[in-house]
Coordinates of N, CA and C in Angstrom, one line a residue:
Chain M
D1 N -38.1 -19.8 -43.4 CA -38.5 -19.0 -42.2 C -39.7 -19.5 -41.5
V2 N -39.6 -19.4 -40.2 CA -40.8 -19.8 -39.3 C -41.9 -18.9 -39.6
K3 N -43.1 -19.5 -39.7 CA -44.3 -18.7 -40.0 C -45.3 -19.1 -38.9
V4 N -45.7 -18.0 -38.2 CA -46.8 -18.2 -37.3 C -48.0 -17.3 -37.8
T5 N -49.1 -17.9 -38.0 CA -50.3 -17.1 -38.5 C -51.4 -17.2 -37.5
Q6 N -52.2 -16.1 -37.4 CA -53.3 -16.0 -36.6 C -54.5 -15.7 -37.5
S7 N -55.7 -16.3 -37.1 CA -56.8 -16.3 -38.0 C -57.4 -14.9 -38.3
S8 N -57.2 -14.0 -37.4 CA -57.8 -12.6 -37.7 C -56.8 -11.6 -37.2
R9 N -56.8 -10.5 -37.9 CA -56.0 -9.3 -37.3 C -56.8 -8.5 -36.4
Y10 N -58.1 -8.3 -36.8 CA -59.1 -7.6 -36.0 C -60.3 -8.4 -35.8
L11 N -60.9 -8.2 -34.6 CA -62.1 -9.0 -34.2 C -62.9 -8.1 -33.3
V12 N -64.2 -8.0 -33.6 CA -65.1 -7.3 -32.7 C -66.2 -8.3 -32.3
K13 N -66.4 -8.5 -31.0 CA -67.4 -9.4 -30.4 C -68.3 -8.7 -29.4
R14 N -69.4 -9.4 -29.1 CA -70.3 -8.8 -28.1 C -70.0 -9.5 -26.7
T15 N -70.3 -8.9 -25.7 CA -70.2 -9.4 -24.3 C -71.0 -10.7 -24.2
G16 N -70.4 -11.7 -23.7 CA -71.1 -13.0 -23.5 C -70.9 -14.0 -24.6
E17 N -70.4 -13.5 -25.8 CA -70.1 -14.5 -26.9 C -69.0 -15.4 -26.6
K18 N -69.0 -16.5 -27.2 CA -67.8 -17.4 -27.2 C -66.9 -17.1 -28.3
V19 N -65.6 -16.9 -28.0 CA -64.7 -16.4 -29.0 C -63.6 -17.4 -29.2
F20 N -63.2 -17.7 -30.5 CA -62.1 -18.6 -30.8 C -61.0 -17.8 -31.5
L21 N -59.8 -17.9 -31.0 CA -58.7 -17.3 -31.7 C -57.8 -18.4 -32.1
E22 N -57.5 -18.5 -33.4 CA -56.7 -19.6 -33.9 C -55.2 -19.2 -34.2
C23 N -54.3 -20.1 -34.0 CA -52.9 -19.9 -34.3 C -52.4 -21.1 -34.9
V24 N -51.6 -20.9 -36.0 CA -51.0 -22.1 -36.7 C -49.5 -21.7 -37.0
Q25 N -48.7 -22.7 -36.7 CA -47.2 -22.6 -37.0 C -46.8 -23.7 -38.0
D26 N -45.8 -23.4 -38.8 CA -45.5 -24.3 -39.9 C -44.1 -24.9 -39.7
M27 N -43.5 -24.8 -38.5 CA -42.1 -25.3 -38.3 C -42.0 -26.5 -37.4
D28 N -43.1 -27.1 -37.1 CA -43.1 -28.4 -36.3 C -42.6 -28.1 -34.9
H29 N -42.9 -26.9 -34.4 CA -42.5 -26.6 -33.0 C -43.3 -27.3 -32.0
E30 N -42.6 -27.7 -30.9 CA -43.3 -28.4 -29.8 C -44.1 -27.4 -28.9
N31 N -43.5 -26.2 -28.7 CA -44.1 -25.3 -27.7 C -44.9 -24.2 -28.4
M32 N -46.1 -23.9 -27.9 CA -46.9 -22.8 -28.4 C -47.4 -22.0 -27.2
F33 N -47.6 -20.7 -27.4 CA -47.9 -19.8 -26.3 C -49.0 -18.9 -26.7
W34 N -49.8 -18.4 -25.8 CA -50.8 -17.3 -26.0 C -50.5 -16.3 -24.9
Y35 N -50.3 -15.0 -25.4 CA -50.1 -13.8 -24.6 C -51.2 -12.8 -24.9
R36 N -51.4 -12.0 -23.9 CA -52.2 -10.8 -24.2 C -51.3 -9.6 -23.9
Q37 N -51.5 -8.5 -24.7 CA -50.6 -7.3 -24.6 C -51.5 -6.1 -24.3
D38 N -51.2 -5.5 -23.2 CA -52.0 -4.3 -22.8 C -51.0 -3.1 -22.6
P39 N -51.4 -1.9 -22.9 CA -50.5 -0.8 -22.7 C -50.0 -0.7 -21.3
G40 N -48.7 -0.5 -21.1 CA -48.2 -0.3 -19.7 C -48.0 -1.6 -19.0
L41 N -48.4 -2.7 -19.6 CA -48.3 -4.0 -18.9 C -47.4 -5.0 -19.6
G42 N -47.0 -4.7 -20.8 CA -46.2 -5.6 -21.6 C -47.0 -6.8 -22.0
L43 N -46.3 -7.9 -22.2 CA -46.9 -9.2 -22.6 C -47.1 -10.1 -21.4
R44 N -48.3 -10.6 -21.2 CA -48.5 -11.5 -20.1 C -49.0 -12.9 -20.7
L45 N -48.4 -13.9 -20.1 CA -48.7 -15.3 -20.6 C -50.0 -15.8 -20.1
I46 N -50.9 -16.2 -21.0 CA -52.2 -16.8 -20.7 C -52.1 -18.3 -20.5
Y47 N -51.7 -19.0 -21.5 CA -51.6 -20.4 -21.5 C -50.4 -20.8 -22.4
F48 N -49.9 -22.0 -22.2 CA -48.9 -22.5 -23.1 C -49.1 -24.0 -23.2
S49 N -48.5 -24.5 -24.3 CA -48.6 -26.0 -24.5 C -47.2 -26.5 -25.0
Y50 N -46.8 -27.6 -24.5 CA -45.5 -28.2 -24.8 C -45.6 -29.5 -25.6
D51 N -46.9 -29.8 -25.9 CA -47.1 -31.0 -26.7 C -48.6 -31.1 -27.1
V52 N -48.9 -31.9 -28.1 CA -50.3 -32.1 -28.4 C -51.1 -32.5 -27.2
K53 N -52.3 -31.9 -27.1 CA -53.2 -32.2 -26.0 C -52.7 -31.9 -24.6
M54 N -51.5 -31.3 -24.5 CA -50.9 -30.8 -23.2 C -51.1 -29.3 -23.1
K55 N -51.4 -28.9 -21.9 CA -51.5 -27.4 -21.7 C -51.2 -27.1 -20.3
E56 N -50.7 -25.9 -20.1 CA -50.5 -25.4 -18.7 C -50.9 -24.0 -18.6
K57 N -51.3 -23.6 -17.4 CA -51.7 -22.2 -17.2 C -50.5 -21.3 -17.1
G58 N -50.7 -20.1 -17.7 CA -49.7 -19.1 -17.5 C -50.0 -18.2 -16.3
D59 N -49.7 -17.0 -16.5 CA -49.9 -16.0 -15.3 C -51.3 -15.5 -15.2
I60 N -52.1 -15.5 -16.3 CA -53.4 -14.9 -16.2 C -54.4 -15.8 -17.0
P61 N -54.7 -17.0 -16.6 CA -55.5 -17.9 -17.3 C -57.0 -17.7 -17.1
E62 N -57.4 -16.9 -16.1 CA -58.8 -16.8 -15.8 C -59.6 -16.2 -16.9
G63 N -60.7 -16.9 -17.2 CA -61.6 -16.5 -18.3 C -61.2 -17.0 -19.7
Y64 N -60.1 -17.8 -19.7 CA -59.7 -18.4 -21.0 C -59.5 -19.9 -20.9
S65 N -59.6 -20.6 -22.0 CA -59.2 -22.0 -22.1 C -58.5 -22.1 -23.4
V66 N -57.8 -23.3 -23.6 CA -57.1 -23.5 -24.9 C -57.3 -24.9 -25.3
S67 N -57.0 -25.1 -26.6 CA -57.1 -26.5 -27.2 C -55.9 -26.7 -28.1
R68 N -55.3 -27.9 -28.0 CA -54.2 -28.2 -29.0 C -54.5 -29.7 -29.4
E69 N -55.2 -29.8 -30.5 CA -55.5 -31.2 -31.0 C -54.5 -31.6 -32.0
K70 N -53.8 -30.7 -32.6 CA -52.8 -31.0 -33.6 C -51.5 -30.2 -33.3
K71 N -50.4 -30.7 -33.6 CA -49.1 -30.0 -33.2 C -49.0 -28.6 -33.7
E72 N -49.5 -28.3 -34.9 CA -49.3 -27.1 -35.6 C -50.4 -26.0 -35.1
R73 N -51.4 -26.4 -34.4 CA -52.5 -25.5 -34.1 C -52.8 -25.4 -32.6
F74 N -52.9 -24.1 -32.2 CA -53.2 -23.8 -30.8 C -54.3 -22.8 -30.7
S75 N -55.4 -23.1 -30.1 CA -56.5 -22.2 -30.1 C -56.7 -21.7 -28.7
L76 N -57.1 -20.4 -28.7 CA -57.4 -19.7 -27.4 C -58.9 -19.5 -27.5
I77 N -59.6 -19.8 -26.4 CA -61.0 -19.7 -26.3 C -61.5 -18.8 -25.1
L78 N -62.3 -17.9 -25.5 CA -62.9 -17.0 -24.5 C -64.3 -17.6 -24.3
E79 N -64.6 -18.2 -23.2 CA -65.9 -18.9 -23.0 C -67.1 -18.0 -23.0
S80 N -66.9 -16.8 -22.4 CA -67.9 -15.8 -22.4 C -67.2 -14.4 -22.3
A81 N -67.1 -13.9 -23.5 CA -66.2 -12.7 -23.6 C -66.8 -11.5 -22.7
S82 N -65.8 -10.8 -22.1 CA -66.2 -9.7 -21.3 C -65.3 -8.5 -21.8
T83 N -65.8 -7.3 -21.5 CA -65.1 -6.1 -22.0 C -63.7 -6.0 -21.5
N84 N -63.4 -6.5 -20.3 CA -62.0 -6.5 -19.8 C -61.1 -7.4 -20.6
Q85 N -61.6 -8.2 -21.5 CA -60.8 -9.0 -22.4 C -60.4 -8.3 -23.7
T86 N -60.9 -7.1 -23.8 CA -60.5 -6.3 -25.0 C -58.9 -6.1 -24.9
S87 N -58.2 -6.5 -25.9 CA -56.8 -6.5 -25.8 C -56.2 -7.0 -27.2
M88 N -54.8 -6.9 -27.3 CA -54.1 -7.5 -28.4 C -53.7 -8.9 -27.9
Y89 N -53.9 -9.9 -28.7 CA -53.6 -11.3 -28.4 C -52.5 -11.8 -29.3
L90 N -51.4 -12.3 -28.8 CA -50.3 -12.7 -29.6 C -50.0 -14.2 -29.3
C91 N -49.8 -14.9 -30.4 CA -49.5 -16.3 -30.3 C -48.0 -16.4 -30.7
A92 N -47.3 -17.4 -30.1 CA -45.9 -17.7 -30.3 C -45.6 -19.1 -30.3
S93 N -44.5 -19.5 -31.0 CA -44.1 -20.9 -30.9 C -42.6 -21.0 -30.7
S94 N -42.1 -22.1 -30.2 CA -40.6 -22.3 -30.1 C -40.3 -23.8 -30.0
S95 N -39.1 -24.1 -30.2 CA -38.7 -25.5 -30.1 C -37.4 -25.6 -29.3
P96 N -37.4 -26.6 -28.3 CA -36.1 -26.8 -27.6 C -35.0 -27.4 -28.4
S97 N -35.4 -27.9 -29.6 CA -34.4 -28.5 -30.4 C -33.8 -27.5 -31.4
G98 N -34.2 -26.3 -31.3 CA -33.7 -25.2 -32.3 C -32.4 -24.7 -31.8
R99 N -32.2 -23.4 -32.1 CA -30.9 -22.8 -31.7 C -30.8 -22.8 -30.2
G100 N -29.6 -22.7 -29.7 CA -29.4 -22.9 -28.3 C -30.2 -22.0 -27.4
Y101 N -30.6 -20.8 -27.9 CA -31.4 -20.0 -27.0 C -32.9 -20.0 -27.3
N102 N -33.3 -20.8 -28.3 CA -34.7 -21.1 -28.4 C -35.7 -19.9 -28.4
E103 N -35.4 -19.0 -29.2 CA -36.3 -17.8 -29.2 C -37.7 -18.2 -29.6
Q104 N -38.6 -17.4 -29.1 CA -40.0 -17.6 -29.6 C -40.3 -16.8 -30.8
F105 N -41.1 -17.4 -31.7 CA -41.5 -16.7 -33.0 C -43.0 -16.4 -32.8
F106 N -43.3 -15.1 -33.2 CA -44.6 -14.6 -32.9 C -45.4 -14.5 -34.2
G107 N -46.7 -14.6 -34.0 CA -47.7 -14.2 -35.1 C -47.9 -12.7 -35.1
P108 N -48.7 -12.3 -36.0 CA -49.0 -10.8 -36.2 C -49.9 -10.2 -35.2
G109 N -50.6 -11.1 -34.4 CA -51.5 -10.5 -33.3 C -52.9 -10.4 -33.8
T110 N -53.8 -10.5 -32.9 CA -55.2 -10.3 -33.1 C -55.7 -9.2 -32.1
R111 N -56.2 -8.1 -32.7 CA -56.7 -7.1 -31.8 C -58.2 -7.3 -31.6
L112 N -58.6 -7.8 -30.4 CA -59.9 -8.1 -30.1 C -60.6 -7.0 -29.3
T113 N -61.8 -6.6 -29.7 CA -62.6 -5.6 -29.0 C -63.9 -6.3 -28.6
V114 N -64.2 -6.2 -27.3 CA -65.5 -6.8 -26.8 C -66.4 -5.6 -26.4
L115 N -67.5 -5.6 -27.1 CA -68.5 -4.5 -26.8 C -69.6 -4.9 -25.9
Chain K
A1 N -38.9 -13.8 -6.9 CA -39.6 -13.8 -8.1 C -38.8 -13.2 -9.2
Q2 N -39.1 -13.6 -10.4 CA -38.3 -13.1 -11.6 C -39.1 -11.8 -12.1
K3 N -38.3 -10.9 -12.5 CA -39.0 -9.6 -13.0 C -38.1 -8.9 -14.0
I4 N -38.7 -8.3 -14.9 CA -38.0 -7.4 -15.9 C -38.5 -6.0 -15.8
T5 N -37.6 -5.0 -15.7 CA -38.0 -3.6 -15.6 C -37.4 -2.8 -16.7
Q6 N -38.3 -2.1 -17.4 CA -37.9 -1.1 -18.4 C -38.5 0.2 -18.0
T7 N -37.6 1.1 -17.6 CA -38.0 2.3 -16.9 C -38.3 3.5 -17.9
Q8 N -38.0 3.3 -19.2 CA -38.2 4.3 -20.2 C -39.5 4.0 -21.0
P9 N -40.6 4.7 -20.7 CA -41.8 4.4 -21.5 C -41.6 4.8 -23.0
G10 N -40.9 5.9 -23.2 CA -40.7 6.4 -24.6 C -39.4 7.2 -24.7
M11 N -38.8 7.2 -25.9 CA -37.6 7.9 -26.2 C -37.6 8.4 -27.6
F12 N -36.9 9.5 -27.8 CA -36.6 10.1 -29.1 C -35.1 9.9 -29.4
V13 N -34.8 9.7 -30.6 CA -33.4 9.7 -31.1 C -33.3 10.3 -32.5
Q14 N -32.3 11.0 -32.8 CA -32.1 11.6 -34.1 C -31.6 10.5 -35.0
E15 N -32.0 10.5 -36.2 CA -31.5 9.5 -37.2 C -30.0 9.6 -37.3
K16 N -29.4 8.4 -37.4 CA -28.0 8.2 -37.5 C -27.3 8.2 -36.2
E17 N -28.0 8.6 -35.1 CA -27.3 8.5 -33.8 C -27.5 7.2 -33.1
A18 N -26.7 6.9 -32.1 CA -26.9 5.7 -31.3 C -27.9 6.0 -30.2
V19 N -28.5 4.9 -29.7 CA -29.5 5.0 -28.6 C -29.4 3.8 -27.7
T20 N -29.6 4.0 -26.4 CA -29.5 2.9 -25.5 C -30.9 2.7 -24.8
L21 N -31.4 1.5 -24.9 CA -32.7 1.2 -24.2 C -32.4 0.4 -23.0
D22 N -32.9 0.8 -21.8 CA -32.5 0.2 -20.6 C -33.4 -1.0 -20.2
C23 N -32.7 -2.0 -19.6 CA -33.4 -3.1 -19.1 C -32.7 -3.6 -17.8
T24 N -33.4 -3.8 -16.7 CA -32.9 -4.4 -15.6 C -33.7 -5.6 -15.2
Y25 N -33.1 -6.6 -14.6 CA -33.8 -7.8 -14.3 C -33.5 -8.3 -12.9
D26 N -34.4 -9.2 -12.4 CA -34.2 -9.7 -11.1 C -34.5 -11.2 -11.2
T27 N -33.5 -12.0 -10.7 CA -33.7 -13.4 -10.7 C -32.7 -14.0 -9.7
S28 N -33.1 -15.1 -9.1 CA -32.2 -15.9 -8.3 C -31.6 -17.1 -9.0
D29 N -32.0 -17.2 -10.2 CA -31.5 -18.3 -11.1 C -30.0 -18.0 -11.5
P30 N -29.1 -19.0 -11.4 CA -27.8 -18.8 -11.9 C -27.7 -18.9 -13.4
S31 N -28.7 -19.5 -14.0 CA -28.7 -19.7 -15.4 C -29.9 -19.1 -16.0
Y32 N -29.8 -18.1 -16.9 CA -30.9 -17.5 -17.5 C -30.5 -16.9 -18.8
G33 N -31.5 -16.5 -19.6 CA -31.3 -15.9 -20.9 C -32.1 -14.6 -21.0
L34 N -31.5 -13.6 -21.7 CA -32.2 -12.4 -21.9 C -32.4 -12.1 -23.4
F35 N -33.5 -11.6 -23.7 CA -33.9 -11.4 -25.1 C -34.4 -10.0 -25.3
W36 N -34.2 -9.5 -26.5 CA -34.8 -8.2 -26.9 C -35.6 -8.5 -28.2
Y37 N -36.9 -7.9 -28.1 CA -37.8 -8.0 -29.3 C -38.2 -6.6 -29.7
K38 N -38.4 -6.5 -31.0 CA -38.9 -5.3 -31.6 C -40.3 -5.5 -32.1
Q39 N -41.2 -4.5 -31.8 CA -42.6 -4.6 -32.3 C -43.0 -3.3 -33.0
P40 N -42.9 -3.4 -34.4 CA -43.3 -2.2 -35.2 C -44.8 -2.0 -35.0
S41 N -45.3 -1.0 -35.7 CA -46.7 -0.7 -35.6 C -47.6 -1.8 -36.2
S42 N -47.0 -2.6 -37.0 CA -47.8 -3.7 -37.6 C -48.2 -4.8 -36.6
G43 N -47.5 -4.8 -35.4 CA -47.9 -5.7 -34.3 C -47.0 -6.9 -34.1
E44 N -46.3 -7.4 -35.1 CA -45.6 -8.6 -35.0 C -44.3 -8.4 -34.2
M45 N -44.0 -9.3 -33.3 CA -42.8 -9.2 -32.5 C -41.7 -9.9 -33.2
I46 N -40.6 -9.1 -33.3 CA -39.4 -9.6 -34.1 C -38.2 -9.8 -33.1
F47 N -37.7 -11.0 -33.1 CA -36.5 -11.3 -32.2 C -35.3 -10.5 -32.7
L48 N -34.6 -9.8 -31.8 CA -33.4 -9.1 -32.2 C -32.1 -9.7 -31.7
I49 N -32.0 -10.1 -30.5 CA -30.7 -10.4 -29.9 C -30.9 -11.2 -28.6
Y50 N -29.9 -12.0 -28.3 CA -30.0 -12.9 -27.1 C -28.7 -12.8 -26.4
Q51 N -28.8 -12.9 -25.0 CA -27.6 -12.9 -24.2 C -27.8 -14.0 -23.1
G52 N -26.9 -15.0 -23.1 CA -27.0 -16.0 -22.0 C -26.2 -15.5 -20.8
S53 N -26.6 -16.0 -19.6 CA -26.0 -15.5 -18.4 C -24.6 -15.9 -18.3
Y54 N -24.2 -17.0 -18.9 CA -22.8 -17.5 -18.9 C -22.0 -17.1 -20.1
D55 N -22.6 -16.3 -21.0 CA -21.8 -15.8 -22.1 C -20.7 -14.9 -21.7
Q56 N -19.5 -15.1 -22.2 CA -18.4 -14.3 -21.8 C -18.4 -12.9 -22.5
Q57 N -18.9 -12.9 -23.6 CA -18.9 -11.6 -24.4 C -20.3 -11.1 -24.6
N58 N -20.4 -9.8 -24.7 CA -21.7 -9.1 -25.0 C -22.1 -9.5 -26.4
A59 N -23.4 -9.8 -26.5 CA -24.0 -10.2 -27.8 C -24.0 -9.0 -28.8
T60 N -23.8 -9.3 -30.0 CA -24.0 -8.3 -31.1 C -24.7 -9.0 -32.3
E61 N -25.5 -8.2 -33.0 CA -26.2 -8.6 -34.2 C -26.4 -7.4 -35.1
G62 N -25.5 -7.2 -36.0 CA -25.5 -6.1 -36.9 C -25.5 -4.8 -36.1
R63 N -26.5 -4.0 -36.2 CA -26.5 -2.7 -35.5 C -26.9 -2.8 -34.1
Y64 N -27.3 -4.0 -33.7 CA -27.8 -4.2 -32.3 C -26.6 -4.8 -31.4
S65 N -26.5 -4.3 -30.3 CA -25.6 -4.9 -29.3 C -26.2 -4.8 -27.9
L66 N -25.8 -5.7 -27.1 CA -26.3 -5.8 -25.8 C -25.3 -5.5 -24.8
N67 N -25.5 -4.5 -24.0 CA -24.5 -4.1 -22.9 C -24.9 -4.9 -21.6
F68 N -24.3 -6.0 -21.4 CA -24.7 -6.9 -20.4 C -23.8 -6.7 -19.2
Q69 N -24.4 -6.2 -18.1 CA -23.6 -6.0 -16.8 C -24.2 -6.9 -15.8
K70 N -23.6 -8.1 -15.6 CA -24.2 -9.1 -14.8 C -24.4 -8.7 -13.3
A71 N -23.3 -8.0 -12.8 CA -23.3 -7.6 -11.4 C -24.4 -6.6 -11.1
R72 N -24.7 -5.8 -12.1 CA -25.8 -4.8 -11.9 C -27.1 -5.3 -12.4
K73 N -27.1 -6.5 -12.9 CA -28.4 -7.1 -13.4 C -29.0 -6.2 -14.5
S74 N -28.2 -5.8 -15.4 CA -28.8 -4.9 -16.5 C -28.4 -5.5 -17.8
A75 N -29.2 -5.3 -18.8 CA -29.0 -5.9 -20.2 C -29.6 -4.8 -21.1
N76 N -28.8 -3.7 -21.3 CA -29.3 -2.6 -22.1 C -29.1 -2.9 -23.6
L77 N -30.0 -2.6 -24.4 CA -29.9 -2.7 -25.9 C -29.4 -1.4 -26.4
V78 N -28.3 -1.5 -27.3 CA -27.7 -0.4 -27.9 C -28.0 -0.5 -29.4
I79 N -28.6 0.5 -30.0 CA -28.8 0.5 -31.5 C -27.9 1.6 -32.0
S80 N -27.0 1.2 -32.9 CA -26.1 2.2 -33.5 C -26.7 2.7 -34.8
A81 N -26.4 3.9 -35.2 CA -26.8 4.5 -36.4 C -28.3 4.3 -36.7
S82 N -29.1 4.9 -35.8 CA -30.5 4.7 -35.9 C -31.1 5.1 -37.3
Q83 N -32.1 4.3 -37.7 CA -32.8 4.5 -38.9 C -34.3 4.8 -38.6
L84 N -34.9 5.4 -39.6 CA -36.4 5.7 -39.4 C -37.1 4.4 -39.1
G85 N -36.7 3.3 -39.8 CA -37.4 2.0 -39.6 C -37.2 1.4 -38.2
D86 N -36.3 2.0 -37.4 CA -36.2 1.5 -36.0 C -37.3 2.0 -35.1
S87 N -38.1 2.9 -35.6 CA -39.2 3.4 -34.7 C -40.1 2.3 -34.4
A88 N -40.3 1.9 -33.2 CA -41.1 0.8 -32.8 C -41.1 0.7 -31.3
M89 N -41.8 -0.3 -30.8 CA -41.8 -0.6 -29.3 C -40.7 -1.7 -29.2
Y90 N -40.0 -1.6 -28.1 CA -38.9 -2.6 -27.8 C -39.2 -3.2 -26.5
F91 N -39.1 -4.6 -26.5 CA -39.4 -5.3 -25.2 C -38.1 -6.1 -24.8
C92 N -37.8 -6.1 -23.6 CA -36.8 -6.9 -23.0 C -37.5 -8.1 -22.3
A93 N -36.9 -9.3 -22.4 CA -37.6 -10.5 -21.8 C -36.5 -11.4 -21.2
M94 N -36.9 -12.2 -20.3 CA -36.0 -13.1 -19.7 C -36.6 -14.5 -19.6
R95 N -35.7 -15.5 -19.8 CA -36.1 -16.9 -19.5 C -35.1 -17.4 -18.4
G96 N -35.7 -17.9 -17.4 CA -34.9 -18.5 -16.3 C -35.1 -20.0 -16.3
R97 N -34.1 -20.7 -15.7 CA -34.2 -22.1 -15.7 C -35.4 -22.6 -15.0
N98 N -35.7 -22.0 -13.8 CA -36.9 -22.4 -13.1 C -38.2 -22.0 -13.8
Y99 N -38.2 -20.8 -14.4 CA -39.4 -20.3 -15.0 C -39.6 -20.9 -16.4
G100 N -38.5 -21.1 -17.1 CA -38.7 -21.6 -18.5 C -38.6 -23.0 -18.7
G101 N -37.5 -23.6 -18.3 CA -37.2 -25.0 -18.5 C -37.2 -25.3 -20.0
A102 N -37.7 -26.5 -20.4 CA -37.7 -26.9 -21.8 C -38.7 -26.1 -22.6
T103 N -39.7 -25.6 -21.9 CA -40.8 -25.0 -22.6 C -40.5 -23.5 -22.9
N104 N -39.4 -23.0 -22.4 CA -38.9 -21.7 -22.8 C -40.0 -20.6 -22.6
K105 N -40.6 -20.6 -21.4 CA -41.5 -19.5 -21.1 C -40.6 -18.2 -20.8
L106 N -41.2 -17.1 -21.2 CA -40.5 -15.8 -21.0 C -41.4 -14.9 -20.2
I107 N -40.7 -14.0 -19.4 CA -41.4 -12.9 -18.8 C -40.9 -11.6 -19.5
F108 N -41.8 -10.7 -19.7 CA -41.5 -9.5 -20.5 C -41.6 -8.3 -19.6
G109 N -40.8 -7.3 -20.0 CA -40.9 -5.9 -19.5 C -42.1 -5.2 -20.1
T110 N -42.3 -4.0 -19.7 CA -43.4 -3.2 -20.2 C -43.2 -2.5 -21.5
G111 N -41.9 -2.5 -21.9 CA -41.6 -1.9 -23.2 C -41.2 -0.5 -23.2
T112 N -40.4 -0.1 -24.3 CA -40.0 1.3 -24.5 C -40.3 1.6 -25.9
L113 N -41.1 2.7 -26.1 CA -41.4 3.2 -27.5 C -40.3 4.1 -28.0
L114 N -39.7 3.7 -29.0 CA -38.6 4.5 -29.6 C -39.1 5.2 -30.9
A115 N -38.9 6.5 -30.9 CA -39.2 7.3 -32.1 C -37.9 7.9 -32.7
V116 N -37.7 7.5 -33.9 CA -36.5 8.1 -34.6 C -36.9 9.3 -35.4
Q117 N -36.2 10.4 -35.2 CA -36.6 11.6 -35.9 C -35.6 11.9 -37.0
P118 N -36.1 12.4 -38.2 CA -35.2 12.7 -39.3 C -34.4 13.9 -39.1

């Protein structure tokens, strides 16, 4: 089974702190994604990566950056956390060489609170 | 622009009954894929079922089936014989050729919270 893990289930940070959210997948997937989930808004794509050291902006990249130094690891960085970044963050991975419809596999999520 | 709409914020269903969760979509892409995910209170998103735009038959996976009406641009999820463990948030998502490509980006609806009552 595909396993996507995230470094923390719950995280509390102060405004202005630099925050790192880590995601690791064990199925050699090329694609990795970061979403944030807010009530009434569904999941919104922040950044994604289709290869090591490659990244592209999603729909809401402002205030975030990412890093992918190794294929299995995709990090989301909040350079200076703000209260409006309080949210559930979900990481996902997929592979175009998988099943024909290439579903995304998700991690358990990190609930981040910025005070 | 591509868009997914889920108009039911929440629903109740009696255990052992069937329930339909609505999803409509908007795309100009001739080739696209539709997904349903389940998110229990634990938070992890679980893939349930997929329907391709060129698939001739409606997708089925165990107690889940997808009522795909292409002309109406709807892809409703039907859960038969509801169980208490089906209580969760359900998301409809779409991948379009222009939006997703090889990277398989998805756009999601806002979700429907299903509560199964004993």
